[in-house]
């Protein structure tokens, strides 16, 4: 099915199941510990061995020698495979650093060997016996600020230039020129990367935890020079990803090389302390933002110049992204400077570009409102745009940002906010209020599914779509139930298997909208099969309550398929009208109250409120969970999360969950989420857009703005920890 | 984790004997720190002596009017004890400010005193660390991440902090540590003297001798006054202190203060406390005299003073 024009009214509009709150259909499996996550799939292949990674102790250089003799002699050890045993394995385009093979060290904790033993404990003990000698390259710089200074005068082609920014900014009567920084951030997903690999009859099977099954099937085929049909991935349950499981990682490669070497299935998980440096992170940024307005507060010039780290060949954190479309303004300049550094691989993390970009942009908007002596809500309302500010002929399909702002202000009680920074106290706590806008694009990707009506009238959906804790199982079941007139309980959903039709996968906030559209397409095809079976016209067919009605006749779906499944498969493909003629995006407004201890500077978030505009909300429960998860992650990014760079040795020193602090329950206050009622027919047949990444966008800046409002001290360097403002905080009298 | 042998001790003295006669032996109680460190081979004992079955898990009144806390009393039980909550509230407050409920259920009084630093370089065996490998150097001092680390009492060989909250409270309470040795003797060590400063031997952290086994911690008579434990950290729970202040403040403004998060041991100076009636600044001028912070943790000097100021303000309410 091609989606070439805005959606008309259709079967999915009935609203009997879709759009209704529905708890997760996979919830009982998870709460009882019976959902089969990758590392515990003991039943899928007999005789599993355990592999334990050995990782590099240096950030840059070459391995001169590895001594595996002691490890090979250790109890239980079956094999030791080192990076010197093979040439560099080919990598997929989306991977920036190489995952295994060869002598070159590109980053700290790069995988350099896997020790394979009968038990986990044996493998881990033996891994510690591998001795590696390096020729370390100590010349590299790991300090982004230092590198930025060194490259300030580099000629860089702007990512986007509209009008004459320099002149408009120079002429603006009110202006801001400020620089912000965000640290490297770790996905800190609950489930570590884990894979079980088996080679059998020339086919490589990987039971794994991966967000993008088809991308990774291709990547695995490339690494081992196998045609795609000789590679199978199965990734039905994923304990969090946030982008760190978008691409093939070392767990998969190590399991595969170990299984090939031993002739037995091998499982490998990345131990927690290795994940931060071995896998990917959100890159560091230093962002200079310039905004100029007229005296009434209308933006005339907006510039965003971002510097970020990447290993050679990558793009880093593209923090300029939100500034392209979020606010009006005739003169615009975006510059993105990824600097090649030999830190680990910076790559996608929840709302890549937008999260870090809005951490800075939405403080800048707050600072600008203050300069204009305007309410920051009113300043944003004034600078709303219904068209692409760079290409006014493209309009936003649906944009209700102003409604988000106004509704949020109302519900939060913004009019009762503290107006003068540092002015409000509750005992020893300084009270502050802050807000920020939120913006995230709403892309869609081709997505396929197979739907079967079974003899008993139940339905089975298969797609390689993944559920990374987002609720895919549930909204896919709801889609099929709505389309086929059955209850959600009558729908069985199979996800994450590369033998199933290729889906959009989970990434870029496109998963929910795209995958449900794919299931919609397959259900339309199945309705046609059912109509054929009855000799009816699919257009007049009514599927209700497990029954099919046509021509005044009603019969149960059970039995309709005879003794075999009635199966249909299709995929949705999106025409370019979505991007050519329109800008599709999601919007939000965040409002936050914080308390800051007047003596110690301790910051505690007291309440958070979000209003989201994301088209039709397919399931208010799972959507809310996505947004409050994003709000929590945004609090972490604002107040505590930092991959602290050891700039001398070139690695992230805070590489475990004791030192990389994420919010605990006590940090998470009352959270309110409001979804605007609405549909976006330009998005998908279901008129839906994603919310999973929207939820984090803007949150950290709202917290930062609230801290400023509480203390009167503006911190432009995340995370906002007390050491950055304590000496400027007046002691209570 | 390396292979190790294991035995259950039959008595405190036998535990001490086993430890004295075996190289690279460690006592194991709650195991909440030791097992983690063994998994990453920061600790590599060849023999574990399990002391969990020895009793030592009761809290008893002493003839002097204080308490004797068995070394195996779990942190949760100690925090919840009615006598501790009533007479030594600073101890309960410090305990519940530490770790998580699950860890406190397992962690013991003796083990808490012996926990190792959380310096990130101590945990990363690729990095030089004089505590792990004497003479290797100190990555934290050598340009590393030092925000969490010590500002006073450290040396050019090591700037690790002692991570315990409980020990900071015990220090203001003038607690003593009772031990037994392999010969059946024992001693009572003031907590003030129990932990050693790193100097050029940062791998030595206490005055305990080989085989010497902690049997109890004793508290003298209740100190009266108002009790405070203010722990400052970046998140609301489950993090080690940037700075903590344990204080007992009397109605006349006199009192006792110890700091956590700033030094290789609970940091207290009885002479500095004499300045309490004159305020936090006067106390800290003496207590943190000679502090040598890194650029990353210089804020702890200010933070310590302001945290004590918060405590003293609260004491006046």
mmCIF file of N, CA and C in Angstrom, chain B residues 35-145:
data_model
loop_
_atom_site.group_PDB
_atom_site.id
_atom_site.type_symbol
_atom_site.label_atom_id
_atom_site.label_comp_id
_atom_site.label_asym_id
_atom_site.label_seq_id
_atom_site.Cartn_x
_atom_site.Cartn_y
_atom_site.Cartn_z
ATOM 1 N N UNK B 35 31.815 -8.732 47.270
ATOM 2 C CA UNK B 35 31.497 -9.564 46.106
ATOM 3 C C UNK B 35 31.576 -8.753 44.812
ATOM 4 N N UNK B 36 31.090 -7.509 44.864
ATOM 5 C CA UNK B 36 31.200 -6.647 43.673
ATOM 6 C C UNK B 36 32.661 -6.497 43.261
ATOM 7 N N UNK B 37 33.507 -6.274 44.256
ATOM 8 C CA UNK B 37 34.917 -6.043 43.948
ATOM 9 C C UNK B 37 35.612 -7.316 43.485
ATOM 10 N N UNK B 38 35.155 -8.457 43.988
ATOM 11 C CA UNK B 38 35.726 -9.725 43.526
ATOM 12 C C UNK B 38 35.352 -9.993 42.069
ATOM 13 N N UNK B 39 34.145 -9.599 41.686
ATOM 14 C CA UNK B 39 33.714 -9.847 40.304
ATOM 15 C C UNK B 39 34.592 -9.108 39.299
ATOM 16 N N UNK B 40 35.054 -7.934 39.692
ATOM 17 C CA UNK B 40 35.910 -7.189 38.757
ATOM 18 C C UNK B 40 37.388 -7.310 39.123
ATOM 19 N N UNK B 41 37.679 -8.213 40.043
ATOM 20 C CA UNK B 41 39.059 -8.542 40.426
ATOM 21 C C UNK B 41 39.829 -7.354 41.006
ATOM 22 N N UNK B 42 39.108 -6.471 41.647
ATOM 23 C CA UNK B 42 39.779 -5.468 42.474
ATOM 24 C C UNK B 42 40.162 -6.139 43.797
ATOM 25 N N UNK B 43 39.294 -6.993 44.271
ATOM 26 C CA UNK B 43 39.616 -7.866 45.404
ATOM 27 C C UNK B 43 39.811 -9.276 44.848
ATOM 28 N N UNK B 44 40.908 -9.907 45.249
ATOM 29 C CA UNK B 44 41.168 -11.270 44.755
ATOM 30 C C UNK B 44 41.555 -12.190 45.907
ATOM 31 N N UNK B 45 40.667 -12.324 46.895
ATOM 32 C CA UNK B 45 41.010 -13.225 47.999
ATOM 33 C C UNK B 45 41.049 -14.670 47.506
ATOM 34 N N UNK B 46 41.904 -15.462 48.139
ATOM 35 C CA UNK B 46 41.936 -16.879 47.788
ATOM 36 C C UNK B 46 41.109 -17.713 48.768
ATOM 37 N N UNK B 47 40.695 -17.032 49.864
ATOM 38 C CA UNK B 47 39.936 -17.772 50.877
ATOM 39 C C UNK B 47 38.937 -16.825 51.526
ATOM 40 N N UNK B 48 37.688 -17.282 51.661
ATOM 41 C CA UNK B 48 36.677 -16.477 52.335
ATOM 42 C C UNK B 48 36.257 -17.159 53.630
ATOM 43 N N UNK B 49 36.175 -16.368 54.683
ATOM 44 C CA UNK B 49 35.736 -16.874 55.979
ATOM 45 C C UNK B 49 34.385 -16.243 56.269
ATOM 46 N N UNK B 50 33.380 -17.069 56.207
ATOM 47 C CA UNK B 50 32.006 -16.578 56.378
ATOM 48 C C UNK B 50 31.716 -16.418 57.865
ATOM 49 N N UNK B 51 31.433 -15.196 58.277
ATOM 50 C CA UNK B 51 31.218 -14.928 59.700
ATOM 51 C C UNK B 51 29.732 -14.731 60.024
ATOM 52 N N UNK B 52 28.871 -15.013 59.045
ATOM 53 C CA UNK B 52 27.444 -14.736 59.250
ATOM 54 C C UNK B 52 26.801 -15.586 60.342
ATOM 55 N N UNK B 53 27.382 -16.764 60.598
ATOM 56 C CA UNK B 53 26.738 -17.645 61.563
ATOM 57 C C UNK B 53 27.191 -17.451 62.999
ATOM 58 N N UNK B 54 27.888 -16.376 63.285
ATOM 59 C CA UNK B 54 28.518 -16.232 64.604
ATOM 60 C C UNK B 54 27.647 -15.542 65.638
ATOM 61 N N UNK B 55 26.394 -15.344 65.349
ATOM 62 C CA UNK B 55 25.638 -14.493 66.270
ATOM 63 C C UNK B 55 26.102 -13.065 66.040
ATOM 64 N N UNK B 56 26.550 -12.424 67.105
ATOM 65 C CA UNK B 56 27.051 -11.047 66.987
ATOM 66 C C UNK B 56 26.039 -10.146 66.308
ATOM 67 N N UNK B 57 24.765 -10.523 66.394
ATOM 68 C CA UNK B 57 23.763 -9.744 65.682
ATOM 69 C C UNK B 57 22.749 -9.111 66.642
ATOM 70 N N UNK B 58 23.204 -8.875 67.869
ATOM 71 C CA UNK B 58 22.295 -8.233 68.830
ATOM 72 C C UNK B 58 22.857 -6.881 69.270
ATOM 73 N N UNK B 59 21.957 -6.073 69.769
ATOM 74 C CA UNK B 59 22.324 -4.758 70.296
ATOM 75 C C UNK B 59 22.007 -4.793 71.784
ATOM 76 N N UNK B 60 23.015 -4.618 72.607
ATOM 77 C CA UNK B 60 22.821 -4.759 74.057
ATOM 78 C C UNK B 60 23.251 -3.498 74.789
ATOM 79 N N UNK B 61 22.575 -3.252 75.901
ATOM 80 C CA UNK B 61 22.964 -2.121 76.753
ATOM 81 C C UNK B 61 24.284 -2.459 77.452
ATOM 82 N N UNK B 62 25.138 -1.477 77.609
ATOM 83 C CA UNK B 62 26.383 -1.687 78.347
ATOM 84 C C UNK B 62 26.223 -1.152 79.763
ATOM 85 N N UNK B 63 27.118 -1.598 80.619
ATOM 86 C CA UNK B 63 27.068 -1.141 82.017
ATOM 87 C C UNK B 63 27.269 0.357 82.124
ATOM 88 N N UNK B 64 27.982 0.914 81.177
ATOM 89 C CA UNK B 64 28.264 2.346 81.218
ATOM 90 C C UNK B 64 27.089 3.193 80.738
ATOM 91 N N UNK B 65 26.021 2.524 80.334
ATOM 92 C CA UNK B 65 24.860 3.284 79.868
ATOM 93 C C UNK B 65 24.847 3.504 78.377
ATOM 94 N N UNK B 66 25.725 2.818 77.677
ATOM 95 C CA UNK B 66 25.732 2.929 76.216
ATOM 96 C C UNK B 66 25.178 1.678 75.566
ATOM 97 N N UNK B 67 25.601 1.431 74.311
ATOM 98 C CA UNK B 67 25.142 0.250 73.577
ATOM 99 C C UNK B 67 26.350 -0.489 73.010
ATOM 100 N N UNK B 68 26.199 -1.824 72.988
ATOM 101 C CA UNK B 68 27.167 -2.630 72.244
ATOM 102 C C UNK B 68 26.417 -3.216 71.048
ATOM 103 N N UNK B 69 26.912 -2.844 69.858
ATOM 104 C CA UNK B 69 26.257 -3.269 68.613
ATOM 105 C C UNK B 69 27.084 -4.387 68.014
ATOM 106 N N UNK B 70 26.510 -5.565 67.903
ATOM 107 C CA UNK B 70 27.236 -6.690 67.325
ATOM 108 C C UNK B 70 27.678 -6.384 65.904
ATOM 109 N N UNK B 71 28.836 -6.903 65.537
ATOM 110 C CA UNK B 71 29.395 -6.592 64.217
ATOM 111 C C UNK B 71 28.515 -7.077 63.079
ATOM 112 N N UNK B 72 27.670 -8.068 63.375
ATOM 113 C CA UNK B 72 26.829 -8.635 62.315
ATOM 114 C C UNK B 72 25.424 -8.038 62.297
ATOM 115 N N UNK B 73 25.167 -7.054 63.137
ATOM 116 C CA UNK B 73 23.863 -6.381 63.087
ATOM 117 C C UNK B 73 23.729 -5.698 61.740
ATOM 118 N N UNK B 74 22.607 -5.993 61.076
ATOM 119 C CA UNK B 74 22.404 -5.425 59.728
ATOM 120 C C UNK B 74 22.075 -3.941 59.836
ATOM 121 N N UNK B 75 22.442 -3.203 58.842
ATOM 122 C CA UNK B 75 22.208 -1.758 58.842
ATOM 123 C C UNK B 75 20.733 -1.422 59.061
ATOM 124 N N UNK B 76 19.850 -2.198 58.459
ATOM 125 C CA UNK B 76 18.416 -1.952 58.619
ATOM 126 C C UNK B 76 18.000 -2.115 60.075
ATOM 127 N N UNK B 77 18.476 -3.173 60.698
ATOM 128 C CA UNK B 77 18.093 -3.443 62.092
ATOM 129 C C UNK B 77 18.674 -2.390 63.030
ATOM 130 N N UNK B 78 19.887 -1.965 62.739
ATOM 131 C CA UNK B 78 20.511 -0.957 63.578
ATOM 132 C C UNK B 78 19.743 0.370 63.468
ATOM 133 N N UNK B 79 19.376 0.720 62.245
ATOM 134 C CA UNK B 79 18.662 1.988 62.047
ATOM 135 C C UNK B 79 17.304 1.972 62.730
ATOM 136 N N UNK B 80 16.705 0.772 62.808
ATOM 137 C CA UNK B 80 15.337 0.678 63.326
ATOM 138 C C UNK B 80 15.271 0.477 64.828
ATOM 139 N N UNK B 81 16.402 0.198 65.447
ATOM 140 C CA UNK B 81 16.394 -0.081 66.887
ATOM 141 C C UNK B 81 15.866 1.130 67.669
ATOM 142 N N UNK B 82 14.912 0.858 68.572
ATOM 143 C CA UNK B 82 14.264 1.959 69.301
ATOM 144 C C UNK B 82 15.251 2.794 70.106
ATOM 145 N N UNK B 83 16.233 2.134 70.729
ATOM 146 C CA UNK B 83 17.206 2.869 71.547
ATOM 147 C C UNK B 83 18.083 3.752 70.661
ATOM 148 N N UNK B 84 18.423 3.217 69.499
ATOM 149 C CA UNK B 84 19.254 4.012 68.588
ATOM 150 C C UNK B 84 18.451 5.203 68.075
ATOM 151 N N UNK B 85 17.202 4.947 67.722
ATOM 152 C CA UNK B 85 16.386 6.047 67.184
ATOM 153 C C UNK B 85 16.167 7.128 68.242
ATOM 154 N N UNK B 86 16.035 6.698 69.502
ATOM 155 C CA UNK B 86 15.744 7.661 70.560
ATOM 156 C C UNK B 86 16.998 8.406 71.015
ATOM 157 N N UNK B 87 18.079 7.654 71.245
ATOM 158 C CA UNK B 87 19.245 8.243 71.919
ATOM 159 C C UNK B 87 20.413 8.577 70.981
ATOM 160 N N UNK B 88 20.403 7.963 69.800
ATOM 161 C CA UNK B 88 21.531 8.158 68.879
ATOM 162 C C UNK B 88 20.974 8.420 67.469
ATOM 163 N N UNK B 89 20.033 9.358 67.391
ATOM 164 C CA UNK B 89 19.290 9.540 66.138
ATOM 165 C C UNK B 89 20.201 9.846 64.953
ATOM 166 N N UNK B 90 21.327 10.479 65.218
ATOM 167 C CA UNK B 90 22.240 10.779 64.104
ATOM 168 C C UNK B 90 22.662 9.496 63.392
ATOM 169 N N UNK B 91 22.745 8.417 64.148
ATOM 170 C CA UNK B 91 23.161 7.144 63.549
ATOM 171 C C UNK B 91 22.063 6.591 62.639
ATOM 172 N N UNK B 92 20.829 6.608 63.130
ATOM 173 C CA UNK B 92 19.725 6.146 62.284
ATOM 174 C C UNK B 92 19.636 6.985 61.014
ATOM 175 N N UNK B 93 19.771 8.308 61.184
ATOM 176 C CA UNK B 93 19.640 9.183 60.009
ATOM 177 C C UNK B 93 20.749 8.927 58.997
ATOM 178 N N UNK B 94 21.946 8.688 59.485
ATOM 179 C CA UNK B 94 23.049 8.406 58.568
ATOM 180 C C UNK B 94 22.823 7.078 57.844
ATOM 181 N N UNK B 95 22.369 6.080 58.605
ATOM 182 C CA UNK B 95 22.173 4.765 57.991
ATOM 183 C C UNK B 95 21.125 4.819 56.877
ATOM 184 N N UNK B 96 19.996 5.465 57.163
ATOM 185 C CA UNK B 96 18.944 5.442 56.139
ATOM 186 C C UNK B 96 19.271 6.381 54.977
ATOM 187 N N UNK B 97 20.272 7.229 55.146
ATOM 188 C CA UNK B 97 20.712 8.067 54.023
ATOM 189 C C UNK B 97 21.632 7.293 53.087
ATOM 190 N N UNK B 98 22.031 6.099 53.489
ATOM 191 C CA UNK B 98 23.004 5.343 52.700
ATOM 192 C C UNK B 98 22.375 4.207 51.925
ATOM 193 N N UNK B 99 22.965 3.893 50.792
ATOM 194 C CA UNK B 99 22.638 2.713 49.989
ATOM 195 C C UNK B 99 21.149 2.651 49.664
ATOM 196 N N UNK B 100 20.612 1.441 49.621
ATOM 197 C CA UNK B 100 19.196 1.236 49.333
ATOM 198 C C UNK B 100 18.654 0.280 50.382
ATOM 199 N N UNK B 101 17.345 0.155 50.435
ATOM 200 C CA UNK B 101 16.741 -0.762 51.397
ATOM 201 C C UNK B 101 17.294 -2.173 51.275
ATOM 202 N N UNK B 102 17.432 -2.640 50.043
ATOM 203 C CA UNK B 102 17.928 -4.007 49.841
ATOM 204 C C UNK B 102 19.349 -4.155 50.379
ATOM 205 N N UNK B 103 20.190 -3.179 50.092
ATOM 206 C CA UNK B 103 21.578 -3.275 50.563
ATOM 207 C C UNK B 103 21.646 -3.177 52.082
ATOM 208 N N UNK B 104 20.846 -2.303 52.658
ATOM 209 C CA UNK B 104 20.891 -2.141 54.120
ATOM 210 C C UNK B 104 20.402 -3.410 54.833
ATOM 211 N N UNK B 105 19.512 -4.149 54.178
ATOM 212 C CA UNK B 105 19.051 -5.408 54.771
ATOM 213 C C UNK B 105 20.189 -6.409 54.892
ATOM 214 N N UNK B 106 21.181 -6.273 54.080
ATOM 215 C CA UNK B 106 22.251 -7.263 53.990
ATOM 216 C C UNK B 106 23.530 -6.759 54.666
ATOM 217 N N UNK B 107 23.788 -5.481 54.522
ATOM 218 C CA UNK B 107 25.071 -4.924 54.974
ATOM 219 C C UNK B 107 25.152 -4.921 56.499
ATOM 220 N N UNK B 108 26.364 -5.153 57.009
ATOM 221 C CA UNK B 108 26.535 -5.282 58.453
ATOM 222 C C UNK B 108 27.306 -4.090 59.030
ATOM 223 N N UNK B 109 27.265 -4.004 60.342
ATOM 224 C CA UNK B 109 27.939 -2.910 61.039
ATOM 225 C C UNK B 109 29.459 -2.982 60.834
ATOM 226 N N UNK B 110 30.006 -4.171 61.018
ATOM 227 C CA UNK B 110 31.457 -4.310 60.832
ATOM 228 C C UNK B 110 31.865 -4.121 59.390
ATOM 229 N N UNK B 111 31.080 -4.703 58.486
ATOM 230 C CA UNK B 111 31.401 -4.604 57.061
ATOM 231 C C UNK B 111 31.331 -3.171 56.569
ATOM 232 N N UNK B 112 30.364 -2.419 57.063
ATOM 233 C CA UNK B 112 30.211 -1.026 56.652
ATOM 234 C C UNK B 112 31.490 -0.231 56.921
ATOM 235 N N UNK B 113 32.113 -0.495 58.083
ATOM 236 C CA UNK B 113 33.342 0.236 58.417
ATOM 237 C C UNK B 113 34.487 -0.113 57.478
ATOM 238 N N UNK B 114 34.416 -1.337 56.908
ATOM 239 C CA UNK B 114 35.530 -1.826 56.097
ATOM 240 C C UNK B 114 35.295 -1.678 54.602
ATOM 241 N N UNK B 115 34.189 -1.031 54.220
ATOM 242 C CA UNK B 115 33.946 -0.899 52.782
ATOM 243 C C UNK B 115 35.037 -0.055 52.147
ATOM 244 N N UNK B 116 35.229 -0.300 50.865
ATOM 245 C CA UNK B 116 36.307 0.354 50.125
ATOM 246 C C UNK B 116 35.795 1.618 49.436
ATOM 247 N N UNK B 117 36.725 2.417 49.012
ATOM 248 C CA UNK B 117 36.367 3.678 48.365
ATOM 249 C C UNK B 117 35.605 3.441 47.055
ATOM 250 N N UNK B 118 34.840 4.456 46.631
ATOM 251 C CA UNK B 118 34.156 4.374 45.336
ATOM 252 C C UNK B 118 34.857 5.205 44.275
ATOM 253 N N UNK B 119 36.100 5.544 44.472
ATOM 254 C CA UNK B 119 36.849 6.260 43.437
ATOM 255 C C UNK B 119 36.752 5.492 42.119
ATOM 256 N N UNK B 120 36.370 6.162 41.026
ATOM 257 C CA UNK B 120 36.186 5.426 39.764
ATOM 258 C C UNK B 120 37.462 4.747 39.271
ATOM 259 N N UNK B 121 38.601 5.267 39.650
ATOM 260 C CA UNK B 121 39.855 4.663 39.178
ATOM 261 C C UNK B 121 40.234 3.434 40.004
ATOM 262 N N UNK B 122 39.726 3.364 41.223
ATOM 263 C CA UNK B 122 39.898 2.158 42.032
ATOM 264 C C UNK B 122 39.125 1.008 41.388
ATOM 265 N N UNK B 123 37.996 1.346 40.761
ATOM 266 C CA UNK B 123 37.127 0.330 40.165
ATOM 267 C C UNK B 123 37.558 -0.097 38.763
ATOM 268 N N UNK B 124 38.391 0.722 38.111
ATOM 269 C CA UNK B 124 38.762 0.405 36.728
ATOM 270 C C UNK B 124 40.176 -0.156 36.734
ATOM 271 N N UNK B 125 40.279 -1.462 36.574
ATOM 272 C CA UNK B 125 41.578 -2.118 36.763
ATOM 273 C C UNK B 125 42.575 -1.813 35.642
ATOM 274 N N UNK B 126 42.139 -1.112 34.610
ATOM 275 C CA UNK B 126 43.108 -0.657 33.601
ATOM 276 C C UNK B 126 43.892 0.557 34.078
ATOM 277 N N UNK B 127 43.402 1.200 35.114
ATOM 278 C CA UNK B 127 43.956 2.485 35.520
ATOM 279 C C UNK B 127 44.940 2.323 36.677
ATOM 280 N N UNK B 128 45.951 3.181 36.712
ATOM 281 C CA UNK B 128 46.873 3.123 37.847
ATOM 282 C C UNK B 128 46.169 3.535 39.140
ATOM 283 N N UNK B 129 46.408 2.797 40.210
ATOM 284 C CA UNK B 129 45.791 3.088 41.498
ATOM 285 C C UNK B 129 46.707 2.563 42.591
ATOM 286 N N UNK B 130 47.179 3.464 43.424
ATOM 287 C CA UNK B 130 48.101 3.053 44.500
ATOM 288 C C UNK B 130 47.417 2.211 45.567
ATOM 289 N N UNK B 131 46.116 2.326 45.636
ATOM 290 C CA UNK B 131 45.383 1.524 46.613
ATOM 291 C C UNK B 131 45.325 0.068 46.154
ATOM 292 N N UNK B 132 45.109 -0.094 44.853
ATOM 293 C CA UNK B 132 45.058 -1.454 44.308
ATOM 294 C C UNK B 132 46.446 -2.041 44.145
ATOM 295 N N UNK B 133 47.346 -1.214 43.613
ATOM 296 C CA UNK B 133 48.690 -1.715 43.330
ATOM 297 C C UNK B 133 49.685 -0.660 43.796
ATOM 298 N N UNK B 134 50.184 -0.819 45.018
ATOM 299 C CA UNK B 134 51.077 0.204 45.573
ATOM 300 C C UNK B 134 52.208 0.523 44.603
ATOM 301 N N UNK B 135 52.412 1.831 44.406
ATOM 302 C CA UNK B 135 53.493 2.251 43.520
ATOM 303 C C UNK B 135 53.061 2.464 42.078
ATOM 304 N N UNK B 136 51.829 2.096 41.744
ATOM 305 C CA UNK B 136 51.383 2.186 40.347
ATOM 306 C C UNK B 136 51.105 3.625 39.926
ATOM 307 N N UNK B 137 50.814 4.476 40.900
ATOM 308 C CA UNK B 137 50.427 5.850 40.567
ATOM 309 C C UNK B 137 48.941 6.054 40.829
ATOM 310 N N UNK B 138 48.508 7.315 40.700
ATOM 311 C CA UNK B 138 47.115 7.641 40.981
ATOM 312 C C UNK B 138 46.524 8.388 39.792
ATOM 313 N N UNK B 139 45.622 7.720 39.073
ATOM 314 C CA UNK B 139 45.012 8.342 37.893
ATOM 315 C C UNK B 139 44.148 9.529 38.284
ATOM 316 N N UNK B 140 43.534 9.468 39.450
ATOM 317 C CA UNK B 140 42.636 10.547 39.868
ATOM 318 C C UNK B 140 43.401 11.844 40.060
ATOM 319 N N UNK B 141 44.587 11.745 40.643
ATOM 320 C CA UNK B 141 45.396 12.944 40.861
ATOM 321 C C UNK B 141 46.065 13.396 39.576
ATOM 322 N N UNK B 142 46.259 12.437 38.697
ATOM 323 C CA UNK B 142 47.005 12.704 37.480
ATOM 324 C C UNK B 142 46.035 13.109 36.364
ATOM 325 N N UNK B 143 45.279 14.159 36.611
ATOM 326 C CA UNK B 143 44.400 14.693 35.571
ATOM 327 C C UNK B 143 43.067 14.008 35.426
ATOM 328 N N UNK B 144 42.728 13.133 36.350
ATOM 329 C CA UNK B 144 41.492 12.371 36.197
ATOM 330 C C UNK B 144 40.279 13.047 36.782
ATOM 331 N N UNK B 145 39.159 12.320 36.754
ATOM 332 C CA UNK B 145 37.902 12.829 37.284
ATOM 333 C C UNK B 145 37.951 12.759 38.804
#
